[in-house]
Amino acid sequence: MQLTWARRNVHLRHPFNIAREKRGGKVDKQVLLVQIRYHNHVGLGEAAPMVYYQQSLDSAEAALAKAAALLGSDPFALEAIFERLWAAIPDQPATISAIDSALYDLIGKMLNVPIWKLLGLDRSRTPITSFTIGIDDLDVVASKTREAAEYPILKIKVGTPNDAQLVEAVLSEARGKTLRVDANCGWRSDNVLERCKALLKLSPVDLIEQPTPAGDHDGLRAVRAAGMGPLVADESCVGPADVIKCIGFFDGINIKLSKCGGIRRALQMIHTARAANLKVMLGCMVETSVGIAAAAQLAPLADWIDLDGHLLLADDPFEGIGGSNGRLTLNDRPGLGVVER
Ligand code: MG
């Protein structure tokens, strides 16, 4: 198996800001695409490393250089391959996720089946994805909401001193839509109850994501006791070992392939969450259709999906996963089902 990778420049439709990370007006972005070639087939993957999780494009490329020597000659030997990769690059799950996606895509292409089918899933159970409205000036938030008219579920980024105004700006253009909020660690245990109350006065919400920082969970008990929520862990739930730590504080977990290390680890998290009576959300970073398609293969197992990374791009180099009106397509093409435009 031959592993290669390349950076590619893409552009966001709008600048994208969240409570714990301000990128300002930046719309350009580099993505890292990975290929695994085996005989006549090529599997695709995408690494979405995040500085918040101590990874970068540079660290991902260094990890890929190590991983190239560890793949071996049998793409079906997944357990052995990932045992070697986790031993060699344990702190680079975004890179391992890209390799995981490329191997599943490759195997799907070799067997001529889509990954969702290989996993035994029913694509008619794919939930509608939310579409995310990032933090911005209020008039921009309103115009982004107008632009997002086709999407029936919106996720509003909050966790700022003017959350109420942000939510009102969205509501002014989105009456009747299903709303979710994501505070990205922006509140604290000592103000989370009051913040949730204030928000819920404006509108009912479908879920509240990551209200307080990872580890600052005590205040969440009162929020749940007051019947607010459901509360979903994102930054508090990175990999399989974090799932059980969420019991008692959260009602669900947001699994992202780049956080956990790909489809195989995500499946572990989903099964652990179900055993612990936690709900499952699938999320993403800003990624092309390659990264989103990998996560979307698991969508039939999720209660909620937030797989809109490719929809935030103005120039996604790939297609195949759809997304208009919030409907993702798990198509009949083998593997991930994505092709270059
Ligand atoms: Mg989040």
XYZ file of N, CA and C and ligand atoms in Angstrom, residues 20 155 157 182-184 209-210 234-235 254 256 281 306, ligand 1:
43
model
N -14.488 29.839 21.523
C -13.120 29.673 22.012
C -12.065 29.853 20.923
N -27.844 25.376 13.848
C -27.058 25.340 15.087
C -26.395 26.700 15.252
N -23.936 29.248 17.131
C -22.777 29.323 18.011
C -22.996 30.444 19.015
N -24.596 25.900 20.507
C -23.297 25.335 20.878
C -22.476 26.454 21.507
N -22.203 26.325 22.821
C -21.456 27.378 23.524
C -19.949 27.186 23.429
N -19.489 26.056 22.879
C -18.033 25.822 22.750
C -17.267 26.231 24.011
N -25.104 22.301 23.293
C -23.825 21.620 23.163
C -22.733 22.333 23.965
N -21.944 21.548 24.656
C -20.740 21.962 25.387
C -20.878 23.331 26.053
N -19.076 17.893 23.597
C -18.218 17.893 22.406
C -16.754 17.930 22.873
N -16.283 19.116 23.294
C -14.895 19.214 23.761
C -14.649 18.299 24.959
N -21.057 14.267 21.215
C -20.828 14.634 19.823
C -19.523 13.986 19.372
N -16.728 13.170 16.623
C -16.144 13.678 15.378
C -14.982 12.762 15.012
N -24.523 12.135 18.702
C -24.514 13.145 17.647
C -23.229 12.921 16.845
N -24.588 16.813 12.644
C -24.154 18.181 12.362
C -22.989 18.047 11.382
Mg -19.282 21.754 19.124
